[in-house]
Structures are given as structure tokens and as C-alpha cells.
Amino acid sequence: FEGLIVDKPYEAGLGWDAGRYKAENLGWRLNIDTAEFRVGGNTLDFTILDKQGMPLEGAETSLGISRPSTRTYDATYKPVRMDAGRFRTSVELPLPGRWEVIISISRGSDRIVLSSEVFAEQASP
């Protein structure tokens, strides 16, 4: 554990609160469609849902992967749109355990960040 990994925690907290409030108002939600992750290369499928629970039309995304305890393995990916609101990308998870999936979403002038945790199992021998 590297200790504090947020440079300005108070400002980051304010930004997080503002982003959460905006996400609640927009009603956008993130659904990770991939059920299992293993150490190594993985296909990550996800859907962005609108306020009515339908795939969000016209969304653009970028995706980051991060370990909660370190910045060492942080990586950024550009997902490919598969269908309205549905995206896919290949991600590398070099260690077993918890990973945070951080997705930046934009549509028109609206921009938010949503996140979800996934767990990578040790690869089978």
C-alpha cells in the first residue's frame, strides 16, 4: 500500500460529490456485463444505461483500470461501441484481487465518471 494516493483529497472529494450528484440527476448507470475476470488478458463488456434503464444512445466512453492500493498498474483503454450504449475492450489485469473500472462517459455537453469494482481470479494452471 502506497499510502495516500490522491494528491488533493479535499478537492477530489468535492469533485467526486459533484460528479455523483450530476450522475444521479442524469440517471445514467454502469453495468459490467462480463461475469468473470482472470489474471492476464480479459474482454470487458459493459453497458451504459439511461434513466429509463435502456442503453444510452450516442454515448462516448473511455475506460481506466486501477488497483485500489497503488497507481503502479493504472491503465487506460478506448472501448469500442458494439451497439447503442454497449461497449467492449480488452484489459490486462496483471494481479489477482480487486480492480476498479473507471468509465468516463460523454454525450453532448454532459460528462460524468462512473466506476465499478471487479475481482480478478488467479489464472488456472
Tab-separated table of N, CA, C and O in Angstrom:
chain	number	residue	atom	x	y	z
A	1	PHE	N	0.843	-1.177	0.000
A	1	PHE	CA	0.000	0.000	0.000
A	1	PHE	C	0.882	1.233	0.000
A	1	PHE	O	1.795	1.360	0.817
A	2	GLU	N	0.628	2.142	-0.900
A	2	GLU	CA	1.460	3.327	-1.054
A	2	GLU	C	1.049	4.476	-0.141
A	2	GLU	O	1.629	5.548	-0.185
A	3	GLY	N	0.038	4.295	0.679
A	3	GLY	CA	-0.452	5.395	1.500
A	3	GLY	C	-1.439	6.231	0.716
A	3	GLY	O	-2.199	5.728	-0.101
A	4	LEU	N	-1.433	7.525	0.942
A	4	LEU	CA	-2.345	8.455	0.274
A	4	LEU	C	-2.082	8.458	-1.222
A	4	LEU	O	-0.969	8.735	-1.651
A	5	ILE	N	-3.074	8.134	-2.044
A	5	ILE	CA	-2.855	8.126	-3.485
A	5	ILE	C	-3.668	9.190	-4.210
A	5	ILE	O	-3.738	9.206	-5.415
A	6	VAL	N	-4.267	10.100	-3.461
A	6	VAL	CA	-4.971	11.231	-4.047
A	6	VAL	C	-4.174	12.475	-3.684
A	6	VAL	O	-3.907	12.727	-2.508
A	7	ASP	N	-3.769	13.245	-4.697
A	7	ASP	CA	-2.915	14.397	-4.459
A	7	ASP	C	-3.591	15.462	-3.593
A	7	ASP	O	-2.981	15.995	-2.685
A	8	LYS	N	-4.819	15.793	-3.879
A	8	LYS	CA	-5.558	16.807	-3.118
A	8	LYS	C	-6.884	16.182	-2.677
A	8	LYS	O	-7.898	16.328	-3.341
A	9	PRO	N	-6.880	15.470	-1.545
A	9	PRO	CA	-8.062	14.697	-1.157
A	9	PRO	C	-9.327	15.523	-0.951
A	9	PRO	O	-10.406	15.081	-1.326
A	10	TYR	N	-9.218	16.712	-0.368
A	10	TYR	CA	-10.419	17.522	-0.135
A	10	TYR	C	-11.046	17.926	-1.463
A	10	TYR	O	-12.248	17.750	-1.674
A	11	GLU	N	-10.226	18.446	-2.378
A	11	GLU	CA	-10.722	18.862	-3.688
A	11	GLU	C	-11.248	17.666	-4.481
A	11	GLU	O	-12.266	17.748	-5.161
A	12	ALA	N	-10.550	16.533	-4.355
A	12	ALA	CA	-11.011	15.318	-5.034
A	12	ALA	C	-12.372	14.893	-4.501
A	12	ALA	O	-13.252	14.480	-5.260
A	13	GLY	N	-12.562	15.004	-3.178
A	13	GLY	CA	-13.848	14.656	-2.573
A	13	GLY	C	-14.969	15.556	-3.056
A	13	GLY	O	-16.081	15.093	-3.343
A	14	LEU	N	-14.689	16.857	-3.157
A	14	LEU	CA	-15.695	17.783	-3.679
A	14	LEU	C	-16.057	17.443	-5.121
A	14	LEU	O	-17.227	17.453	-5.499
A	15	GLY	N	-15.049	17.133	-5.920
A	15	GLY	CA	-15.287	16.756	-7.316
A	15	GLY	C	-16.080	15.462	-7.413
A	15	GLY	O	-16.979	15.329	-8.243
A	16	TRP	N	-15.764	14.507	-6.535
A	16	TRP	CA	-16.476	13.236	-6.533
A	16	TRP	C	-17.942	13.464	-6.186
A	16	TRP	O	-18.837	12.911	-6.822
A	17	ASP	N	-18.198	14.299	-5.163
A	17	ASP	CA	-19.576	14.602	-4.776
A	17	ASP	C	-20.344	15.269	-5.913
A	17	ASP	O	-21.495	14.920	-6.185
A	18	ALA	N	-19.708	16.236	-6.581
A	18	ALA	CA	-20.362	16.939	-7.701
A	18	ALA	C	-20.666	15.964	-8.833
A	18	ALA	O	-21.744	16.005	-9.433
A	19	GLY	N	-19.715	15.070	-9.125
A	19	GLY	CA	-19.931	14.075	-10.178
A	19	GLY	C	-21.046	13.109	-9.838
A	19	GLY	O	-21.863	12.749	-10.689
A	20	ARG	N	-21.097	12.693	-8.591
A	20	ARG	CA	-22.164	11.771	-8.152
A	20	ARG	C	-23.534	12.443	-8.258
A	20	ARG	O	-24.503	11.838	-8.698
A	21	TYR	N	-23.602	13.709	-7.859
A	21	TYR	CA	-24.854	14.457	-7.947
A	21	TYR	C	-25.296	14.580	-9.416
A	21	TYR	O	-26.470	14.359	-9.732
A	22	LYS	N	-24.348	14.889	-10.296
A	22	LYS	CA	-24.682	15.010	-11.718
A	22	LYS	C	-25.144	13.663	-12.274
A	22	LYS	O	-26.116	13.593	-13.025
A	23	ALA	N	-24.459	12.581	-11.898
A	23	ALA	CA	-24.852	11.245	-12.352
A	23	ALA	C	-26.258	10.894	-11.884
A	23	ALA	O	-27.055	10.328	-12.638
A	24	GLU	N	-26.579	11.236	-10.633
A	24	GLU	CA	-27.927	10.971	-10.115
A	24	GLU	C	-28.974	11.751	-10.895
A	24	GLU	O	-30.044	11.230	-11.195
A	25	ASN	N	-28.674	13.007	-11.227
A	25	ASN	CA	-29.619	13.821	-11.998
A	25	ASN	C	-29.811	13.285	-13.414
A	25	ASN	O	-30.929	13.285	-13.928
A	26	LEU	N	-28.718	12.863	-14.039
A	26	LEU	CA	-28.829	12.311	-15.389
A	26	LEU	C	-29.483	10.926	-15.381
A	26	LEU	O	-30.127	10.537	-16.345
A	27	GLY	N	-29.276	10.181	-14.291
A	27	GLY	CA	-29.837	8.839	-14.187
A	27	GLY	C	-29.049	7.795	-14.944
A	27	GLY	O	-29.515	6.671	-15.129
A	28	TRP	N	-27.845	8.124	-15.396
A	28	TRP	CA	-27.024	7.160	-16.120
A	28	TRP	C	-26.431	6.158	-15.142
A	28	TRP	O	-26.028	6.496	-14.040
A	29	ARG	N	-26.376	4.899	-15.578
A	29	ARG	CA	-25.828	3.831	-14.735
A	29	ARG	C	-24.882	2.966	-15.551
A	29	ARG	O	-25.021	2.843	-16.761
A	30	LEU	N	-23.973	2.344	-14.861
A	30	LEU	CA	-22.987	1.458	-15.477
A	30	LEU	C	-23.313	0.024	-15.113
A	30	LEU	O	-23.550	-0.285	-13.940
A	31	ASN	N	-23.310	-0.854	-16.102
A	31	ASN	CA	-23.479	-2.278	-15.868
A	31	ASN	C	-22.287	-3.006	-16.495
A	31	ASN	O	-22.082	-2.922	-17.704
A	32	ILE	N	-21.493	-3.684	-15.662
A	32	ILE	CA	-20.405	-4.518	-16.177
A	32	ILE	C	-21.032	-5.845	-16.584
A	32	ILE	O	-21.587	-6.565	-15.754
A	33	ASP	N	-20.973	-6.155	-17.885
A	33	ASP	CA	-21.637	-7.346	-18.413
A	33	ASP	C	-20.769	-8.597	-18.327
A	33	ASP	O	-21.294	-9.711	-18.350
A	34	THR	N	-19.455	-8.429	-18.250
A	34	THR	CA	-18.552	-9.569	-18.122
A	34	THR	C	-18.659	-10.106	-16.706
A	34	THR	O	-18.549	-9.353	-15.739
A	35	ALA	N	-18.883	-11.420	-16.587
A	35	ALA	CA	-19.136	-12.006	-15.267
A	35	ALA	C	-17.855	-12.402	-14.530
A	35	ALA	O	-17.801	-12.312	-13.310
A	36	GLU	N	-16.828	-12.852	-15.257
A	36	GLU	CA	-15.625	-13.358	-14.601
A	36	GLU	C	-14.382	-12.718	-15.195
A	36	GLU	O	-14.312	-12.490	-16.407
A	37	PHE	N	-13.407	-12.467	-14.327
A	37	PHE	CA	-12.128	-11.927	-14.745
A	37	PHE	C	-11.018	-12.808	-14.194
A	37	PHE	O	-11.127	-13.329	-13.089
A	38	ARG	N	-9.959	-12.965	-14.967
A	38	ARG	CA	-8.785	-13.742	-14.585
A	38	ARG	C	-7.551	-12.861	-14.698
A	38	ARG	O	-7.558	-11.877	-15.443
A	39	VAL	N	-6.504	-13.240	-13.997
A	39	VAL	CA	-5.228	-12.556	-14.157
A	39	VAL	C	-4.796	-12.733	-15.614
A	39	VAL	O	-4.908	-13.817	-16.172
A	40	GLY	N	-4.365	-11.641	-16.228
A	40	GLY	CA	-3.953	-11.661	-17.633
A	40	GLY	C	-4.938	-10.880	-18.484
A	40	GLY	O	-5.636	-9.980	-18.000
A	41	GLY	N	-5.016	-11.237	-19.760
A	41	GLY	CA	-5.898	-10.541	-20.689
A	41	GLY	C	-7.350	-10.936	-20.511
A	41	GLY	O	-7.662	-12.106	-20.307
A	42	ASN	N	-8.236	-9.953	-20.568
A	42	ASN	CA	-9.678	-10.165	-20.415
A	42	ASN	C	-10.435	-9.305	-21.408
A	42	ASN	O	-9.983	-8.210	-21.760
A	43	THR	N	-11.590	-9.783	-21.832
A	43	THR	CA	-12.526	-8.953	-22.582
A	43	THR	C	-13.506	-8.381	-21.577
A	43	THR	O	-14.106	-9.126	-20.804
A	44	LEU	N	-13.631	-7.067	-21.572
A	44	LEU	CA	-14.546	-6.403	-20.644
A	44	LEU	C	-15.677	-5.792	-21.460
A	44	LEU	O	-15.443	-4.921	-22.294
A	45	ASP	N	-16.884	-6.279	-21.248
A	45	ASP	CA	-18.089	-5.744	-21.879
A	45	ASP	C	-18.861	-4.955	-20.829
A	45	ASP	O	-18.986	-5.400	-19.679
A	46	PHE	N	-19.381	-3.802	-21.220
A	46	PHE	CA	-20.193	-3.017	-20.301
A	46	PHE	C	-21.270	-2.263	-21.065
A	46	PHE	O	-21.180	-2.065	-22.275
A	47	THR	N	-22.312	-1.881	-20.328
A	47	THR	CA	-23.431	-1.133	-20.883
A	47	THR	C	-23.658	0.110	-20.040
A	47	THR	O	-23.616	0.049	-18.807
A	48	ILE	N	-23.896	1.221	-20.713
A	48	ILE	CA	-24.300	2.455	-20.047
A	48	ILE	C	-25.811	2.571	-20.234
A	48	ILE	O	-26.310	2.523	-21.361
A	49	LEU	N	-26.531	2.681	-19.133
A	49	LEU	CA	-27.989	2.738	-19.162
A	49	LEU	C	-28.470	4.155	-18.880
A	49	LEU	O	-27.865	4.876	-18.083
A	50	ASP	N	-29.582	4.527	-19.512
A	50	ASP	CA	-30.168	5.845	-19.273
A	50	ASP	C	-31.109	5.788	-18.077
A	50	ASP	O	-31.226	4.756	-17.398
A	51	LYS	N	-31.806	6.869	-17.824
A	51	LYS	CA	-32.704	6.981	-16.676
A	51	LYS	C	-33.820	5.938	-16.696
A	51	LYS	O	-34.292	5.501	-15.658
A	52	GLN	N	-34.228	5.517	-17.900
A	52	GLN	CA	-35.294	4.524	-18.028
A	52	GLN	C	-34.756	3.087	-18.031
A	52	GLN	O	-35.517	2.141	-18.210
A	53	GLY	N	-33.438	2.929	-17.858
A	53	GLY	CA	-32.847	1.593	-17.855
A	53	GLY	C	-32.564	1.047	-19.240
A	53	GLY	O	-32.267	-0.139	-19.391
A	54	MET	N	-32.628	1.899	-20.252
A	54	MET	CA	-32.344	1.490	-21.630
A	54	MET	C	-30.901	1.877	-21.969
A	54	MET	O	-30.361	2.819	-21.403
A	55	PRO	N	-30.261	1.149	-22.927
A	55	PRO	CA	-28.907	1.527	-23.334
A	55	PRO	C	-28.866	2.984	-23.795
A	55	PRO	O	-29.741	3.438	-24.526
A	56	LEU	N	-27.865	3.721	-23.328
A	56	LEU	CA	-27.739	5.145	-23.602
A	56	LEU	C	-27.269	5.375	-25.033
A	56	LEU	O	-26.170	4.980	-25.403
A	57	GLU	N	-28.115	5.996	-25.833
A	57	GLU	CA	-27.799	6.315	-27.232
A	57	GLU	C	-26.767	7.432	-27.300
A	57	GLU	O	-26.827	8.385	-26.529
A	58	GLY	N	-25.830	7.334	-28.245
A	58	GLY	CA	-24.914	8.418	-28.550
A	58	GLY	C	-23.822	8.679	-27.536
A	58	GLY	O	-23.161	9.714	-27.589
A	59	ALA	N	-23.568	7.760	-26.634
A	59	ALA	CA	-22.529	7.954	-25.617
A	59	ALA	C	-21.146	7.648	-26.187
A	59	ALA	O	-20.992	6.752	-27.016
A	60	GLU	N	-20.164	8.394	-25.720
A	60	GLU	CA	-18.754	8.129	-25.995
A	60	GLU	C	-18.106	7.788	-24.657
A	60	GLU	O	-18.469	8.362	-23.627
A	61	THR	N	-17.142	6.864	-24.667
A	61	THR	CA	-16.539	6.442	-23.409
A	61	THR	C	-15.025	6.295	-23.514
A	61	THR	O	-14.481	6.088	-24.592
A	62	SER	N	-14.398	6.385	-22.364
A	62	SER	CA	-13.015	5.928	-22.191
A	62	SER	C	-13.005	5.163	-20.875
A	62	SER	O	-13.885	5.357	-20.024
A	63	LEU	N	-12.039	4.270	-20.711
A	63	LEU	CA	-12.057	3.363	-19.575
A	63	LEU	C	-10.678	3.312	-18.935
A	63	LEU	O	-9.668	3.252	-19.639
A	64	GLY	N	-10.668	3.336	-17.620
A	64	GLY	CA	-9.429	3.161	-16.875
A	64	GLY	C	-9.557	2.004	-15.915
A	64	GLY	O	-10.651	1.686	-15.447
A	65	ILE	N	-8.437	1.353	-15.661
A	65	ILE	CA	-8.363	0.266	-14.692
A	65	ILE	C	-7.367	0.695	-13.627
A	65	ILE	O	-6.290	1.212	-13.954
A	66	SER	N	-7.707	0.471	-12.353
A	66	SER	CA	-6.822	0.887	-11.272
A	66	SER	C	-6.926	-0.099	-10.114
A	66	SER	O	-7.985	-0.662	-9.865
A	67	ARG	N	-5.822	-0.302	-9.416
A	67	ARG	CA	-5.811	-1.062	-8.160
A	67	ARG	C	-6.134	-0.073	-7.052
A	67	ARG	O	-5.573	1.021	-7.023
A	68	PRO	N	-6.990	-0.437	-6.112
A	68	PRO	CA	-7.313	0.497	-5.036
A	68	PRO	C	-6.097	0.930	-4.212
A	68	PRO	O	-6.073	2.025	-3.675
A	69	SER	N	-5.060	0.106	-4.126
A	69	SER	CA	-3.944	0.396	-3.222
A	69	SER	C	-2.702	0.980	-3.893
A	69	SER	O	-1.751	1.317	-3.200
A	70	THR	N	-2.679	1.105	-5.215
A	70	THR	CA	-1.474	1.582	-5.886
A	70	THR	C	-1.801	2.147	-7.259
A	70	THR	O	-2.775	1.743	-7.883
A	71	ARG	N	-0.972	3.056	-7.727
A	71	ARG	CA	-1.107	3.590	-9.084
A	71	ARG	C	-0.260	2.809	-10.087
A	71	ARG	O	-0.333	3.051	-11.282
A	72	THR	N	0.558	1.899	-9.611
A	72	THR	CA	1.532	1.196	-10.441
A	72	THR	C	0.909	0.542	-11.667
A	72	THR	O	1.499	0.547	-12.739
A	73	TYR	N	-0.274	-0.028	-11.525
A	73	TYR	CA	-0.880	-0.795	-12.615
A	73	TYR	C	-1.993	-0.038	-13.340
A	73	TYR	O	-2.724	-0.642	-14.126
A	74	ASP	N	-2.141	1.251	-13.079
A	74	ASP	CA	-3.180	2.038	-13.754
A	74	ASP	C	-2.986	1.965	-15.267
A	74	ASP	O	-1.863	2.045	-15.767
A	75	ALA	N	-4.079	1.804	-15.974
A	75	ALA	CA	-4.042	1.752	-17.439
A	75	ALA	C	-5.317	2.359	-17.992
A	75	ALA	O	-6.357	2.350	-17.333
A	76	THR	N	-5.223	2.881	-19.202
A	76	THR	CA	-6.365	3.498	-19.874
A	76	THR	C	-6.615	2.767	-21.186
A	76	THR	O	-5.672	2.386	-21.883
A	77	TYR	N	-7.890	2.604	-21.524
A	77	TYR	CA	-8.294	1.897	-22.733
A	77	TYR	C	-9.375	2.688	-23.460
A	77	TYR	O	-10.110	3.454	-22.846
A	78	LYS	N	-9.493	2.463	-24.756
A	78	LYS	CA	-10.553	3.084	-25.557
A	78	LYS	C	-11.527	1.984	-25.972
A	78	LYS	O	-11.253	1.203	-26.890
A	79	PRO	N	-12.686	1.889	-25.313
A	79	PRO	CA	-13.669	0.863	-25.663
A	79	PRO	C	-14.240	1.080	-27.066
A	79	PRO	O	-14.296	2.198	-27.570
A	80	VAL	N	-14.661	-0.005	-27.671
A	80	VAL	CA	-15.304	0.012	-28.986
A	80	VAL	C	-16.803	-0.129	-28.778
A	80	VAL	O	-17.256	-0.994	-28.021
A	81	ARG	N	-17.578	0.721	-29.442
A	81	ARG	CA	-19.043	0.637	-29.356
A	81	ARG	C	-19.510	-0.597	-30.131
A	81	ARG	O	-19.183	-0.784	-31.285
A	82	MET	N	-20.276	-1.442	-29.452
A	82	MET	CA	-20.821	-2.653	-30.071
A	82	MET	C	-22.250	-2.407	-30.563
A	82	MET	O	-22.682	-3.002	-31.539
A	83	ASP	N	-22.966	-1.563	-29.846
A	83	ASP	CA	-24.359	-1.254	-30.122
A	83	ASP	C	-24.681	-0.024	-29.275
A	83	ASP	O	-23.831	0.428	-28.516
A	84	ALA	N	-25.878	0.485	-29.360
A	84	ALA	CA	-26.255	1.657	-28.553
A	84	ALA	C	-25.999	1.368	-27.075
A	84	ALA	O	-26.556	0.421	-26.517
A	85	GLY	N	-25.124	2.145	-26.455
A	85	GLY	CA	-24.856	2.013	-25.032
A	85	GLY	C	-24.014	0.828	-24.621
A	85	GLY	O	-23.672	0.680	-23.458
A	86	ARG	N	-23.645	-0.046	-25.563
A	86	ARG	CA	-22.884	-1.260	-25.250
A	86	ARG	C	-21.470	-1.136	-25.812
A	86	ARG	O	-21.295	-0.795	-26.978
A	87	PHE	N	-20.484	-1.471	-24.962
A	87	PHE	CA	-19.090	-1.287	-25.330
A	87	PHE	C	-18.269	-2.506	-24.955
A	87	PHE	O	-18.654	-3.285	-24.085
A	88	ARG	N	-17.091	-2.631	-25.601
A	88	ARG	CA	-16.175	-3.747	-25.340
A	88	ARG	C	-14.746	-3.236	-25.450
A	88	ARG	O	-14.432	-2.412	-26.304
A	89	THR	N	-13.892	-3.761	-24.596
A	89	THR	CA	-12.463	-3.501	-24.702
A	89	THR	C	-11.701	-4.669	-24.097
A	89	THR	O	-12.255	-5.438	-23.312
A	90	SER	N	-10.459	-4.807	-24.476
A	90	SER	CA	-9.563	-5.786	-23.867
A	90	SER	C	-8.790	-5.086	-22.766
A	90	SER	O	-8.302	-3.968	-22.962
A	91	VAL	N	-8.702	-5.713	-21.602
A	91	VAL	CA	-7.963	-5.148	-20.477
A	91	VAL	C	-6.990	-6.188	-19.935
A	91	VAL	O	-7.244	-7.385	-20.011
A	92	GLU	N	-5.903	-5.701	-19.396
A	92	GLU	CA	-4.894	-6.557	-18.775
A	92	GLU	C	-4.966	-6.361	-17.271
A	92	GLU	O	-4.865	-5.224	-16.773
A	93	LEU	N	-5.175	-7.452	-16.532
A	93	LEU	CA	-5.199	-7.428	-15.071
A	93	LEU	C	-4.022	-8.277	-14.599
A	93	LEU	O	-4.118	-9.509	-14.561
A	94	PRO	N	-2.881	-7.652	-14.281
A	94	PRO	CA	-1.665	-8.409	-14.003
A	94	PRO	C	-1.616	-9.119	-12.656
A	94	PRO	O	-0.768	-9.987	-12.461
A	95	LEU	N	-2.514	-8.788	-11.741
A	95	LEU	CA	-2.509	-9.395	-10.411
A	95	LEU	C	-3.918	-9.827	-10.021
A	95	LEU	O	-4.895	-9.208	-10.447
A	96	PRO	N	-4.029	-10.866	-9.179
A	96	PRO	CA	-5.355	-11.234	-8.679
A	96	PRO	C	-5.849	-10.209	-7.673
A	96	PRO	O	-5.077	-9.454	-7.095
A	97	GLY	N	-7.163	-10.178	-7.489
A	97	GLY	CA	-7.754	-9.305	-6.487
A	97	GLY	C	-8.646	-8.242	-7.084
A	97	GLY	O	-9.085	-8.345	-8.232
A	98	ARG	N	-8.909	-7.212	-6.279
A	98	ARG	CA	-9.836	-6.139	-6.659
A	98	ARG	C	-9.202	-5.165	-7.626
A	98	ARG	O	-8.068	-4.737	-7.466
A	99	TRP	N	-10.033	-4.758	-8.594
A	99	TRP	CA	-9.669	-3.726	-9.564
A	99	TRP	C	-10.851	-2.780	-9.688
A	99	TRP	O	-12.003	-3.211	-9.643
A	100	GLU	N	-10.570	-1.508	-9.869
A	100	GLU	CA	-11.625	-0.534	-10.101
A	100	GLU	C	-11.675	-0.229	-11.593
A	100	GLU	O	-10.658	0.074	-12.208
A	101	VAL	N	-12.874	-0.331	-12.155
A	101	VAL	CA	-13.121	0.042	-13.545
A	101	VAL	C	-13.730	1.441	-13.506
A	101	VAL	O	-14.771	1.647	-12.882
A	102	ILE	N	-13.060	2.387	-14.142
A	102	ILE	CA	-13.483	3.796	-14.114
A	102	ILE	C	-13.827	4.201	-15.544
A	102	ILE	O	-12.958	4.160	-16.425
A	103	ILE	N	-15.079	4.566	-15.777
A	103	ILE	CA	-15.530	4.871	-17.130
A	103	ILE	C	-15.981	6.322	-17.217
A	103	ILE	O	-16.876	6.744	-16.487
A	104	SER	N	-15.329	7.050	-18.107
A	104	SER	CA	-15.728	8.429	-18.416
A	104	SER	C	-16.730	8.362	-19.552
A	104	SER	O	-16.477	7.725	-20.576
A	105	ILE	N	-17.867	9.015	-19.361
A	105	ILE	CA	-18.958	8.968	-20.328
A	105	ILE	C	-19.297	10.389	-20.748
A	105	ILE	O	-19.417	11.276	-19.904
A	106	SER	N	-19.457	10.580	-22.041
A	106	SER	CA	-19.910	11.888	-22.521
A	106	SER	C	-20.975	11.690	-23.591
A	106	SER	O	-20.948	10.724	-24.357
A	107	ARG	N	-21.914	12.603	-23.570
A	107	ARG	CA	-22.945	12.670	-24.609
A	107	ARG	C	-23.355	14.133	-24.682
A	107	ARG	O	-23.874	14.688	-23.713
A	108	GLY	N	-23.100	14.736	-25.823
A	108	GLY	CA	-23.357	16.161	-25.948
A	108	GLY	C	-22.497	16.908	-24.956
A	108	GLY	O	-21.302	16.651	-24.831
A	109	SER	N	-23.105	17.814	-24.194
A	109	SER	CA	-22.350	18.586	-23.198
A	109	SER	C	-22.301	17.897	-21.831
A	109	SER	O	-21.648	18.391	-20.910
A	110	ASP	N	-22.969	16.754	-21.687
A	110	ASP	CA	-22.967	16.029	-20.414
A	110	ASP	C	-21.768	15.100	-20.333
A	110	ASP	O	-21.497	14.332	-21.260
A	111	ARG	N	-21.053	15.182	-19.213
A	111	ARG	CA	-19.891	14.339	-18.972
A	111	ARG	C	-19.895	13.907	-17.510
A	111	ARG	O	-19.994	14.743	-16.619
A	112	ILE	N	-19.756	12.597	-17.290
A	112	ILE	CA	-19.661	12.076	-15.924
A	112	ILE	C	-18.672	10.913	-15.897
A	112	ILE	O	-18.280	10.394	-16.945
A	113	VAL	N	-18.312	10.520	-14.699
A	113	VAL	CA	-17.456	9.354	-14.492
A	113	VAL	C	-18.204	8.396	-13.578
A	113	VAL	O	-18.703	8.795	-12.524
A	114	LEU	N	-18.298	7.137	-14.006
A	114	LEU	CA	-18.903	6.082	-13.196
A	114	LEU	C	-17.853	5.011	-12.955
A	114	LEU	O	-16.946	4.830	-13.768
A	115	SER	N	-17.978	4.294	-11.852
A	115	SER	CA	-16.999	3.246	-11.572
A	115	SER	C	-17.675	2.018	-10.984
A	115	SER	O	-18.791	2.085	-10.470
A	116	SER	N	-16.950	0.923	-11.076
A	116	SER	CA	-17.421	-0.344	-10.535
A	116	SER	C	-16.193	-1.184	-10.196
A	116	SER	O	-15.145	-1.032	-10.816
A	117	GLU	N	-16.320	-2.061	-9.225
A	117	GLU	CA	-15.213	-2.953	-8.883
A	117	GLU	C	-15.419	-4.305	-9.541
A	117	GLU	O	-16.548	-4.793	-9.652
A	118	VAL	N	-14.305	-4.901	-9.963
A	118	VAL	CA	-14.300	-6.271	-10.456
A	118	VAL	C	-13.217	-7.018	-9.682
A	118	VAL	O	-12.326	-6.404	-9.086
A	119	PHE	N	-13.283	-8.330	-9.696
A	119	PHE	CA	-12.320	-9.155	-8.975
A	119	PHE	C	-11.679	-10.123	-9.952
A	119	PHE	O	-12.375	-10.879	-10.633
A	120	ALA	N	-10.357	-10.084	-10.038
A	120	ALA	CA	-9.611	-10.994	-10.914
A	120	ALA	C	-9.178	-12.223	-10.137
A	120	ALA	O	-8.499	-12.110	-9.114
A	121	GLU	N	-9.574	-13.372	-10.626
A	121	GLU	CA	-9.165	-14.650	-10.029
A	121	GLU	C	-7.795	-15.037	-10.578
A	121	GLU	O	-7.436	-14.664	-11.692
A	122	GLN	N	-7.053	-15.786	-9.782
A	122	GLN	CA	-5.765	-16.296	-10.251
A	122	GLN	C	-6.004	-17.201	-11.462
A	122	GLN	O	-6.960	-17.976	-11.463
A	123	ALA	N	-5.186	-17.072	-12.475
A	123	ALA	CA	-5.323	-17.918	-13.668
A	123	ALA	C	-5.121	-19.379	-13.285
A	123	ALA	O	-4.306	-19.709	-12.421
A	124	SER	N	-5.876	-20.269	-13.930
A	124	SER	CA	-5.750	-21.710	-13.665
A	124	SER	C	-4.431	-22.217	-14.232
A	124	SER	O	-3.990	-21.773	-15.286
A	125	PRO	N	-3.799	-23.177	-13.540
A	125	PRO	CA	-2.513	-23.714	-14.035
A	125	PRO	C	-2.678	-24.514	-15.305
A	125	PRO	O	-3.666	-24.974	-15.683
